[in-house]
């Protein structure tokens, strides 16, 4: 077969060089993106630190290893409210210890035994006794531990391995980094290995040895260069420093939202355990705010005339508080030319009569002492004179004295249409006075409501106020029945004529889960969802079907089961996590 045979070592070297170079060339193809033929691996977020959690009917606990300490977060299970005044006693590998409260609301437990653990251990079993007021609970806790540094593990694993494996690994790293020098070295080694094997079959020893030396020099030189370049380009790899992961709120690939405990407290997330119940069916009615007819009034002129300011010097402005009987404006009635002529004629007649009676009284005064005129005649003449003068003065006052407009009730000027010199028609409203503490809501209903119907007014800014039924009209208005309600509670910031939505309960009943309106979030596709608190730091969006219940709550008819912890505060912020 061969005229001579090479020693075993050169043959092995030639075969090894060819196979090694072939593996180098095939490695990038197998690892190329989109050509992974192995089983898919679930993505692992590098921003979530190892942790452990435990929960009971009263508490929810999360523990995170941080260096040589264990940070614990304690919340109420039902509401998610942080518990900052509790005592946490932990059974550790070094014995019982008590966690200390931190200023940020967490608890810190010194844990020097974390550094002394066996590197093969991937979790730690603890028992935490929680005492918060009268509540005492024991929580078994399994904490996942961070893995040792990858560089130290790699060094330990590669100690004692053969030079061929080291060579293969170094060149594979260069090829994975798409280094053209490493690719050329691998291709050259593969070609020289094939050439050496052909020369061996031909029986030429000297060329074989030369080719083997050249191939070994090419491959080993490229490997050494790759190792040296890696050290110089990445000096931080020498220290094998692995930065600790930083917990970040993020949306996971399955659509759930991971929110660490510090972020939950920053966003003030609160939950509520959903409970099913029976509620009266609620209908939505359009309505507007009107003044209470028993605590409001209008100021109008009875005869009409020219408006003039009151004696104070200025008309009351909008929002001015007034008292009952306070003078708001003056109206000087106009006098027509015909009326003015009649008044002058009447004034002349009265002046003439006054002069005649005055002379008669003067004559009676002279004759009365002598007894020629009785005292009765003198008194009658004086009374007649006095009456004529009063009639004459009344005519003067009609021309000069204006009509006084006063406030019929106490309250606030809600509307004013007074301008100095303006002519006010009879019956025209000059001022409207409203008591802001007594306002009503008038709604239009297509269904008959009972007097005992509970109702709530909901405003555009999300506020809601309870209403008390006052009455309903018998005459339709736009094919609807006007219904009036009185606002109970504070009415600050409300104005007459403001539109509201009235949620009135009917006699029909329906079952479902009552949740605050803030817990329902509308997504970009228009779907209503609520966020369920499925784990200590995990939230899942649940599509729901809702119906109005009252001004502050909605009725979830489908999508959530009783007993689910639903986010009722901070759901809008939670929906923004990406």
Coordinates of C-alpha atoms in Angstrom, one line a residue:
X1 CA 0.0 0.0 0.0
X2 CA 2.5 2.6 1.1
X3 CA 6.3 2.2 0.4
X4 CA 6.8 3.6 3.9
X5 CA 4.6 4.6 6.8
X6 CA 4.7 7.8 8.8
X7 CA 4.8 7.6 12.5
X8 CA 1.4 7.7 14.3
X9 CA 1.9 11.3 15.6
X10 CA 2.2 12.9 12.1
X11 CA -0.8 11.0 10.8
X12 CA -2.9 12.0 13.8
X13 CA -1.8 15.6 13.4
X14 CA -2.8 15.7 9.7
X15 CA -6.2 14.1 10.4
X16 CA -6.7 16.5 13.3
X17 CA -5.9 19.6 11.3
X18 CA -8.3 18.6 8.5
X19 CA -11.1 17.7 10.9
X20 CA -10.6 20.8 13.0
X21 CA -10.6 23.1 10.0
X22 CA -13.7 21.4 8.7
X23 CA -15.4 22.0 12.0
X24 CA -14.4 25.6 11.9
X25 CA -15.9 26.1 8.5
X26 CA -19.2 24.4 9.4
X27 CA -19.6 26.1 12.8
X28 CA -20.7 29.5 11.4
X29 CA -23.3 27.8 9.2
X30 CA -24.9 25.9 12.1
X31 CA -24.9 29.0 14.3
X32 CA -26.1 31.4 11.7
X33 CA -29.3 33.2 12.6
X34 CA -32.4 31.5 11.2
X35 CA -30.7 28.2 10.8
X36 CA -30.8 26.9 14.4
X37 CA -32.0 23.3 14.1
X38 CA -32.1 22.6 17.8
X39 CA -35.1 23.0 20.1
X40 CA -36.1 26.7 20.7
X41 CA -35.0 28.0 24.1
X42 CA -37.3 30.4 26.0
X43 CA -35.9 33.9 26.2
X44 CA -34.4 34.9 29.5
X45 CA -34.4 38.5 30.5
X46 CA -31.0 39.7 31.8
X47 CA -32.6 42.6 33.6
X48 CA -34.5 40.5 36.2
X49 CA -32.4 39.4 39.2
X50 CA -32.9 36.0 40.9
X51 CA -35.6 36.3 43.5
X52 CA -38.1 34.3 45.6
X53 CA -41.7 35.0 46.6
X54 CA -44.2 33.6 49.0
X55 CA -47.9 34.5 49.7
X56 CA -50.6 33.8 52.2
X57 CA -54.1 35.0 52.7
X58 CA -52.8 38.1 54.5
X59 CA -49.3 38.9 53.1
X60 CA -47.2 38.7 50.0
X61 CA -43.4 38.6 50.4
X62 CA -40.6 39.0 47.8
X63 CA -36.9 38.4 48.6
X64 CA -34.0 39.4 46.4
X65 CA -30.3 38.7 47.1
X66 CA -28.2 41.8 46.9
X67 CA -24.6 41.2 47.5
X68 CA -24.1 40.1 51.1
X69 CA -27.7 41.0 52.1
X70 CA -31.2 39.9 51.4
X71 CA -33.8 42.6 50.6
X72 CA -37.4 41.7 51.4
X73 CA -40.6 43.5 50.4
X74 CA -43.8 42.9 52.3
X75 CA -47.3 43.8 51.0
X76 CA -50.9 43.1 51.9
X77 CA -52.0 40.3 49.7
X78 CA -55.5 41.6 48.9
X79 CA -54.7 45.3 48.3
X80 CA -51.0 45.4 47.5
X81 CA -50.4 48.0 50.1
X82 CA -46.9 48.0 51.5
X83 CA -46.5 46.9 55.2
X84 CA -43.8 49.1 56.7
X85 CA -44.3 48.4 60.5
X86 CA -43.9 44.6 60.6
X87 CA -41.4 42.4 62.2
X88 CA -39.7 39.8 60.0
X89 CA -37.9 36.9 61.7
X90 CA -36.0 34.7 59.2
X91 CA -34.7 31.1 59.8
X92 CA -31.4 31.2 57.9
X93 CA -28.6 28.7 57.5
X94 CA -26.7 30.6 60.2
X95 CA -29.6 30.6 62.6
X96 CA -32.6 32.9 63.3
X97 CA -32.2 36.5 62.3
X98 CA -34.4 39.6 62.2
X99 CA -34.7 41.8 59.2
X100 CA -34.3 45.6 59.7
X101 CA -36.7 48.1 58.2
X102 CA -35.2 50.4 55.5
X103 CA -36.2 54.0 54.8
X104 CA -37.7 53.0 51.4
X105 CA -40.2 50.6 53.0
X106 CA -38.3 47.4 52.4
X107 CA -36.5 45.2 54.9
X108 CA -32.8 44.3 54.9
X109 CA -31.3 41.1 56.3
X110 CA -27.5 40.8 56.5
X111 CA -26.6 37.5 54.8
X112 CA -22.8 36.8 54.9
X113 CA -23.7 33.1 54.4
X114 CA -24.6 33.8 50.8
X115 CA -20.9 34.1 49.9
X116 CA -20.1 30.8 51.7
X117 CA -22.7 28.7 49.9
X118 CA -21.9 25.8 47.7
X119 CA -21.6 27.0 44.1
X120 CA -23.7 24.1 42.9
X121 CA -26.7 25.3 44.9
X122 CA -29.2 27.2 42.8
X123 CA -31.8 28.1 45.5
X124 CA -32.1 28.7 49.2
X125 CA -34.9 27.6 51.5
X126 CA -35.9 30.0 54.3
X127 CA -38.8 30.3 56.7
X128 CA -40.1 33.9 57.4
X129 CA -42.3 34.7 60.4
X130 CA -44.3 37.9 59.8
X131 CA -45.8 39.9 62.7
X132 CA -47.8 43.0 61.7
X133 CA -50.1 44.2 64.5
X134 CA -52.4 41.4 65.4
X135 CA -51.6 39.4 62.2
X136 CA -49.0 36.7 62.5
X137 CA -48.1 34.4 59.6
X138 CA -45.4 31.9 58.7
X139 CA -44.2 32.0 55.1
X140 CA -41.9 29.3 53.6
X141 CA -39.7 31.0 51.1
X142 CA -37.5 29.5 48.3
X143 CA -35.0 32.1 47.0
X144 CA -33.3 31.6 43.6
X145 CA -29.5 32.3 43.9
X146 CA -27.4 34.0 41.2
X147 CA -25.0 31.7 39.3
X148 CA -21.2 32.0 39.8
X149 CA -19.2 34.1 37.4
X150 CA -19.1 32.6 33.9
X151 CA -15.4 33.2 33.5
X152 CA -14.5 31.3 36.6
X153 CA -16.6 28.3 35.5
X154 CA -15.1 28.3 32.0
X155 CA -11.6 28.3 33.4
X156 CA -12.4 25.4 35.8
X157 CA -14.0 23.4 33.1
X158 CA -11.2 23.8 30.6
X159 CA -8.3 22.9 32.9
X160 CA -6.7 19.6 32.0
X161 CA -8.3 19.4 28.5
X162 CA -6.2 18.7 25.4
X163 CA -4.6 21.2 23.2
X164 CA -6.9 20.2 20.3
X165 CA -10.0 21.2 22.2
X166 CA -8.4 24.5 23.2
X167 CA -7.4 25.2 19.7
X168 CA -10.9 24.4 18.4
X169 CA -12.6 26.6 21.0
X170 CA -10.4 29.7 20.2
X171 CA -10.8 29.5 16.5
X172 CA -14.5 28.9 16.9
X173 CA -14.8 32.1 18.9
X174 CA -13.0 34.0 16.2
X175 CA -15.3 32.6 13.5
X176 CA -18.3 33.4 15.5
X177 CA -17.1 37.0 15.7
X178 CA -16.8 36.9 11.8
X179 CA -13.0 37.5 11.9
X180 CA -11.8 37.2 8.3
X181 CA -8.3 36.2 9.5
X182 CA -9.6 33.3 11.4
X183 CA -11.7 32.2 8.4
X184 CA -8.6 32.2 6.1
X185 CA -6.6 30.3 8.7
X186 CA -9.2 27.7 9.0
X187 CA -9.6 27.3 5.2
X188 CA -5.8 27.2 4.8
X189 CA -5.4 24.5 7.5
X190 CA -8.2 22.4 5.9
X191 CA -6.4 22.6 2.4
X192 CA -3.0 21.8 3.8
X193 CA -4.4 18.9 5.8
X194 CA -5.9 17.4 2.7
X195 CA -2.5 18.0 0.9
X196 CA -0.6 16.2 3.7
X197 CA -2.9 13.2 3.5
X198 CA -2.5 13.0 -0.3
X199 CA 1.4 13.1 0.0
X200 CA 1.2 10.4 2.6
X201 CA -0.6 8.2 0.2
X202 CA 2.0 9.0 -2.5
X203 CA 4.8 7.9 -0.1
X204 CA 6.7 11.2 0.1
X205 CA 7.9 11.8 3.6
X206 CA 9.8 15.1 3.3
X207 CA 7.0 17.1 1.6
X208 CA 4.5 15.6 4.1
X209 CA 6.5 16.9 7.1
X210 CA 6.9 20.3 5.5
X211 CA 3.2 20.6 4.8
X212 CA 2.3 19.5 8.3
X213 CA 4.7 22.1 9.8
X214 CA 3.2 24.8 7.6
X215 CA -0.4 23.9 8.5
X216 CA 0.4 23.7 12.2
X217 CA 2.1 27.1 12.1
X218 CA -0.8 28.7 10.2
X219 CA -3.5 27.4 12.5
X220 CA -1.6 27.9 15.8
X221 CA -0.5 31.4 14.8
X222 CA -4.1 32.4 14.0
X223 CA -5.2 31.0 17.3
X224 CA -2.6 32.8 19.2
X225 CA -3.4 36.0 17.4
X226 CA -7.0 35.5 18.2
X227 CA -6.4 35.0 21.8
X228 CA -4.1 38.0 22.1
X229 CA -6.4 40.3 20.2
X230 CA -9.3 39.3 22.4
X231 CA -7.4 40.2 25.5
X232 CA -6.4 43.6 24.1
X233 CA -9.8 44.4 22.7
X234 CA -11.7 43.3 25.7
X235 CA -9.6 44.0 28.8
X236 CA -12.6 43.8 31.0
X237 CA -12.9 40.1 30.4
X238 CA -9.8 39.5 32.4
X239 CA -11.5 40.5 35.6
X240 CA -14.5 38.3 34.9
X241 CA -16.8 41.0 36.2
X242 CA -20.5 40.3 35.7
X243 CA -22.6 43.4 36.6
X244 CA -25.7 42.6 38.7
X245 CA -29.0 42.7 36.8
X246 CA -31.1 45.7 37.4
X247 CA -34.8 45.0 37.9
X248 CA -36.8 46.9 35.2
X249 CA -40.5 46.9 34.6
X250 CA -41.1 45.2 31.3
X251 CA -43.6 43.4 29.2
X252 CA -42.8 39.8 28.8
X253 CA -43.0 37.8 25.6
X254 CA -46.2 36.1 26.7
X255 CA -47.9 39.6 27.1
X256 CA -47.7 39.7 30.9
X257 CA -46.1 42.7 32.6
X258 CA -43.3 42.2 35.1
X259 CA -43.2 45.1 37.7
X260 CA -40.7 44.8 40.5
X261 CA -41.8 45.8 44.0
X262 CA -39.9 49.1 44.1
X263 CA -41.7 50.2 40.8
X264 CA -45.0 49.0 42.2
X265 CA -44.6 51.4 45.1
X266 CA -43.5 54.2 42.9
X267 CA -46.6 53.8 40.7
X268 CA -48.8 53.3 43.8
X269 CA -50.4 50.1 42.4
X270 CA -53.3 48.8 44.4
X271 CA -55.5 45.8 43.9
X272 CA -58.9 44.5 44.9
X273 CA -60.3 41.0 45.2
X274 CA -63.2 40.8 42.8
X275 CA -66.4 39.5 44.4
X276 CA -69.6 38.7 42.5
X277 CA -72.9 40.3 43.6
X278 CA -76.4 41.2 42.4
X279 CA -77.0 44.9 41.5
X280 CA -79.9 46.9 40.1
X281 CA -79.6 47.6 36.4
X282 CA -78.4 51.1 35.7
X283 CA -79.4 53.4 32.7
X284 CA -77.5 56.4 31.5
X285 CA -79.4 59.7 31.0
X286 CA -78.3 63.0 29.6
X287 CA -78.7 65.8 32.0
X288 CA -77.7 69.3 32.9
X289 CA -77.4 71.3 36.1
X290 CA -80.2 73.7 37.0
X291 CA -80.7 76.0 40.0
X292 CA -82.9 75.0 42.9
X293 CA -86.2 76.9 42.3
X294 CA -86.6 77.4 46.0
X295 CA -83.1 78.9 46.5
X296 CA -82.7 81.0 43.3
X297 CA -84.4 84.0 41.6
X298 CA -84.4 86.4 38.8
X299 CA -84.5 90.2 38.9
X300 CA -86.7 91.9 36.3
X301 CA -88.2 95.3 35.6
X302 CA -91.9 95.6 36.0
X303 CA -92.5 98.8 33.9
X304 CA -89.3 99.0 31.8
X305 CA -87.0 101.9 31.5
X306 CA -83.4 103.1 31.4
X307 CA -81.0 101.2 33.7
X308 CA -78.8 103.0 36.1
X309 CA -76.3 101.8 38.7
X310 CA -77.5 101.5 42.4
X311 CA -76.5 104.1 45.0
X312 CA -73.3 102.1 45.6
X313 CA -72.1 103.3 42.2
X314 CA -71.7 100.1 40.2
X315 CA -73.6 97.1 39.1
X316 CA -72.8 93.8 40.9
X317 CA -70.4 91.6 39.0
X318 CA -70.7 88.0 38.2
X319 CA -70.0 85.8 41.2
X320 CA -70.8 88.6 43.7
X321 CA -72.6 87.4 46.8
X322 CA -75.8 89.4 47.5
X323 CA -78.2 89.5 50.4
X324 CA -82.0 89.4 50.2
X325 CA -83.4 92.9 49.6
X326 CA -80.0 94.4 48.5
X327 CA -80.4 97.1 45.8
X328 CA -78.9 95.9 42.5
X329 CA -80.0 98.5 39.9
X330 CA -82.3 101.4 39.2
X331 CA -84.8 101.7 36.3
X332 CA -85.9 105.2 35.3
X333 CA -89.2 104.8 33.4
X334 CA -89.4 106.8 30.2
X335 CA -92.1 109.5 29.8
X336 CA -93.8 109.9 26.4
X337 CA -94.5 113.3 24.9
X338 CA -98.3 112.8 25.2
X339 CA -97.9 111.7 28.8
X340 CA -95.6 114.6 29.5
X341 CA -98.2 117.1 28.1
X342 CA -100.9 115.5 30.3
X343 CA -98.7 115.7 33.3
X344 CA -97.9 119.4 32.8
X345 CA -101.6 120.1 32.3
X346 CA -102.4 118.3 35.5
X347 CA -99.6 120.0 37.3
X348 CA -101.0 123.4 36.3
X349 CA -104.5 122.5 37.5
X350 CA -103.1 121.4 40.8
X351 CA -101.0 124.5 41.2
X352 CA -104.1 126.7 40.6
X353 CA -106.2 124.7 43.1
X354 CA -103.3 124.9 45.6
X355 CA -103.2 128.7 45.3
X356 CA -107.0 129.1 45.8
X357 CA -107.0 126.9 48.8
X358 CA -104.0 128.6 50.2
X359 CA -105.7 132.0 50.1
X360 CA -108.7 130.5 51.7
X361 CA -106.7 129.1 54.6
X362 CA -105.0 132.4 55.1
X363 CA -108.3 134.2 55.3
X364 CA -109.7 131.7 57.8
X365 CA -106.6 132.1 59.9
X366 CA -107.4 135.9 60.2
X367 CA -111.1 135.4 60.9
X368 CA -110.9 132.4 63.2
X369 CA -109.8 134.4 66.4
X370 CA -112.8 136.7 66.1
X371 CA -115.3 133.8 65.8
X372 CA -116.4 134.7 62.3
X373 CA -115.1 131.3 61.0
X374 CA -115.3 128.1 62.9
X375 CA -112.3 126.0 63.7
X376 CA -113.8 123.1 61.8
X377 CA -113.8 125.2 58.5
X378 CA -110.2 126.1 59.2
X379 CA -109.1 122.5 59.7
X380 CA -110.9 121.3 56.5
X381 CA -109.3 124.0 54.5
X382 CA -105.9 123.1 55.8
X383 CA -106.5 119.3 55.0
X384 CA -107.6 120.1 51.5
X385 CA -104.4 122.2 51.0
X386 CA -102.3 119.3 52.2
X387 CA -103.9 116.8 49.9
X388 CA -103.4 119.0 46.9
X389 CA -99.7 119.5 47.7
X390 CA -99.2 115.7 48.0
X391 CA -100.8 115.0 44.6
X392 CA -98.5 117.7 43.2
X393 CA -95.4 116.1 44.7
X394 CA -96.5 112.6 43.4
X395 CA -96.5 113.9 39.9
X396 CA -92.9 115.2 40.4
X397 CA -91.8 111.9 41.8
X398 CA -93.2 110.0 38.8
X399 CA -90.9 111.9 36.6
X400 CA -87.8 111.8 38.9
X401 CA -88.0 108.7 41.1
X402 CA -86.8 105.4 39.3
X403 CA -87.8 101.8 40.0
X404 CA -85.6 100.0 42.5
X405 CA -84.5 96.5 41.6
X406 CA -83.7 94.4 44.7
X407 CA -82.4 90.8 45.2
X408 CA -85.4 88.5 46.0
X409 CA -83.1 85.8 47.6
X410 CA -79.6 85.5 48.8
X411 CA -76.9 83.9 46.7
X412 CA -74.4 84.6 43.9
X413 CA -74.9 86.6 40.8
X414 CA -74.9 83.9 38.1
X415 CA -76.0 86.0 35.1
X416 CA -76.0 89.8 34.6
X417 CA -77.2 91.8 31.7
X418 CA -77.1 95.3 33.2
X419 CA -75.3 98.2 31.4
X420 CA -75.7 101.8 32.3
X421 CA -78.1 103.6 30.0
X422 CA -79.5 100.4 28.6
X423 CA -83.3 100.3 28.1
X424 CA -84.8 97.3 29.9
X425 CA -88.1 96.0 28.6
X426 CA -90.8 95.0 31.1
X427 CA -90.3 91.4 32.1
X428 CA -86.7 91.3 30.9
X429 CA -84.2 89.4 33.2
X430 CA -81.5 91.8 34.4
X431 CA -79.9 89.5 37.0
X432 CA -80.1 85.8 37.9
X433 CA -79.2 84.8 41.5
X434 CA -78.3 81.2 42.4
X435 CA -77.4 79.6 45.6
X436 CA -74.3 77.5 44.7
X437 CA -74.9 75.1 47.6
X438 CA -78.3 74.1 46.4
X439 CA -78.3 72.9 42.8
X440 CA -80.4 70.3 40.9
X441 CA -79.9 68.1 37.9
X442 CA -82.6 67.7 35.3
X443 CA -82.4 64.7 33.0
X444 CA -84.4 63.2 30.2
X445 CA -85.5 59.6 30.7
X446 CA -87.2 57.2 28.3
X447 CA -88.0 54.9 31.2
X448 CA -90.2 55.5 34.1
X449 CA -88.2 55.9 37.3
X450 CA -89.5 55.2 40.8
X451 CA -89.2 57.8 43.5
X452 CA -86.8 55.6 45.4
X453 CA -84.4 55.4 42.5
X454 CA -80.8 55.9 43.4
X455 CA -78.9 58.1 40.9
X456 CA -75.4 59.4 40.4
X457 CA -74.2 62.3 38.3
X458 CA -70.9 61.7 36.5
X459 CA -68.9 64.6 35.1
X460 CA -66.5 64.8 32.2
X461 CA -63.5 65.0 34.5
X462 CA -64.4 61.7 36.2
X463 CA -66.0 63.2 39.3
X464 CA -69.3 61.8 40.6
X465 CA -71.9 63.1 43.0
X466 CA -74.9 61.3 44.5
X467 CA -78.4 62.6 43.6
X468 CA -81.7 62.5 45.4
X469 CA -84.9 62.0 43.3
X470 CA -87.2 65.1 43.4
X471 CA -89.9 64.4 40.8
X472 CA -90.7 63.7 37.2
X473 CA -92.9 65.6 34.8
X474 CA -96.1 64.3 33.2
X475 CA -95.7 66.1 29.9
X476 CA -93.1 64.7 27.5
X477 CA -90.3 66.8 26.3
X478 CA -88.8 65.6 23.0
X479 CA -90.6 62.3 23.6
X480 CA -88.8 61.9 27.0
X481 CA -89.8 62.4 30.6
X482 CA -88.0 65.2 32.4
X483 CA -86.7 64.0 35.8
X484 CA -85.3 66.2 38.4
X485 CA -82.7 65.3 41.1
X486 CA -81.2 67.3 43.9
X487 CA -77.4 67.2 44.3
X488 CA -76.3 65.8 47.7
X489 CA -72.9 66.6 49.1
X490 CA -70.5 69.3 47.9
X491 CA -71.2 71.2 44.7
X492 CA -67.9 73.1 44.5
X493 CA -66.9 73.8 40.9
X494 CA -70.3 73.2 39.4
X495 CA -72.1 75.7 37.2
X496 CA -75.6 76.1 36.0
X497 CA -76.1 74.7 32.5
X498 CA -73.3 72.2 32.8
X499 CA -73.9 68.9 31.1
X500 CA -73.6 65.7 33.1
X501 CA -74.4 62.0 32.7
X502 CA -77.0 60.7 35.1
X503 CA -76.7 57.0 36.1
X504 CA -80.1 56.0 37.5
X505 CA -80.9 52.6 38.9
X506 CA -84.0 50.7 37.8
X507 CA -85.9 47.8 39.4
X508 CA -84.3 45.2 37.2
X509 CA -81.4 43.3 38.7
X510 CA -78.2 41.9 37.1
X511 CA -75.2 40.0 38.5
X512 CA -71.5 40.6 38.0
X513 CA -68.3 42.0 39.6
X514 CA -68.3 45.6 40.7
X515 CA -65.0 47.3 40.1
X516 CA -63.9 51.0 40.2
X517 CA -64.0 52.7 36.8
X518 CA -60.2 53.4 37.0
X519 CA -59.5 49.7 36.9
X520 CA -60.8 49.4 33.3
X521 CA -58.3 50.4 30.6
X522 CA -59.1 50.8 26.9
X523 CA -56.3 49.5 24.7
X524 CA -55.2 50.7 21.3
X525 CA -57.6 48.4 19.5
X526 CA -60.5 49.6 21.5
X527 CA -60.8 46.6 23.8
X528 CA -61.6 47.1 27.5
X529 CA -59.1 45.2 29.7
X530 CA -58.3 44.9 33.4
X531 CA -55.0 43.8 34.9
X532 CA -55.0 40.8 37.1
X533 CA -52.3 40.4 39.7
X534 CA -51.4 36.8 39.2
X535 CA -48.1 36.8 41.1
X536 CA -46.2 39.0 43.4
X537 CA -44.6 40.9 40.5
X538 CA -46.6 39.7 37.5
X539 CA -49.7 41.3 36.0
X540 CA -51.8 39.9 33.1
X541 CA -54.3 41.8 30.9
X542 CA -57.7 40.3 30.8
X543 CA -60.3 41.4 28.2
X544 CA -63.6 42.1 29.8
X545 CA -67.2 43.2 29.0
X546 CA -68.4 46.0 31.2
X547 CA -71.7 47.8 31.9
X548 CA -72.3 51.1 33.8
X549 CA -73.2 50.7 37.4
X550 CA -72.8 54.1 39.0
X551 CA -70.6 57.1 38.9
X552 CA -67.6 55.4 40.5
X553 CA -68.0 51.8 39.5
X554 CA -68.6 49.5 36.5
X555 CA -70.1 46.1 36.4
X556 CA -67.8 43.4 34.8
X557 CA -70.2 40.9 33.2
X558 CA -67.5 38.6 31.6
X559 CA -63.8 38.1 31.5
X560 CA -62.8 38.0 35.2
X561 CA -63.7 35.3 37.7
X562 CA -64.5 35.9 41.4
X563 CA -61.4 35.9 43.7
X564 CA -59.1 37.5 41.1
X565 CA -56.9 40.3 42.3
X566 CA -57.6 43.2 39.9
X567 CA -55.6 46.4 39.8
X568 CA -57.9 49.3 40.8
X569 CA -55.3 52.1 41.1
X570 CA -52.5 52.7 38.6
X571 CA -53.9 50.6 35.8
X572 CA -53.4 53.4 33.2
X573 CA -49.7 53.6 34.2
X574 CA -49.4 49.8 34.1
X575 CA -50.7 49.7 30.6
X576 CA -47.9 52.0 29.4
X577 CA -45.1 49.5 30.3
X578 CA -43.4 48.1 27.2

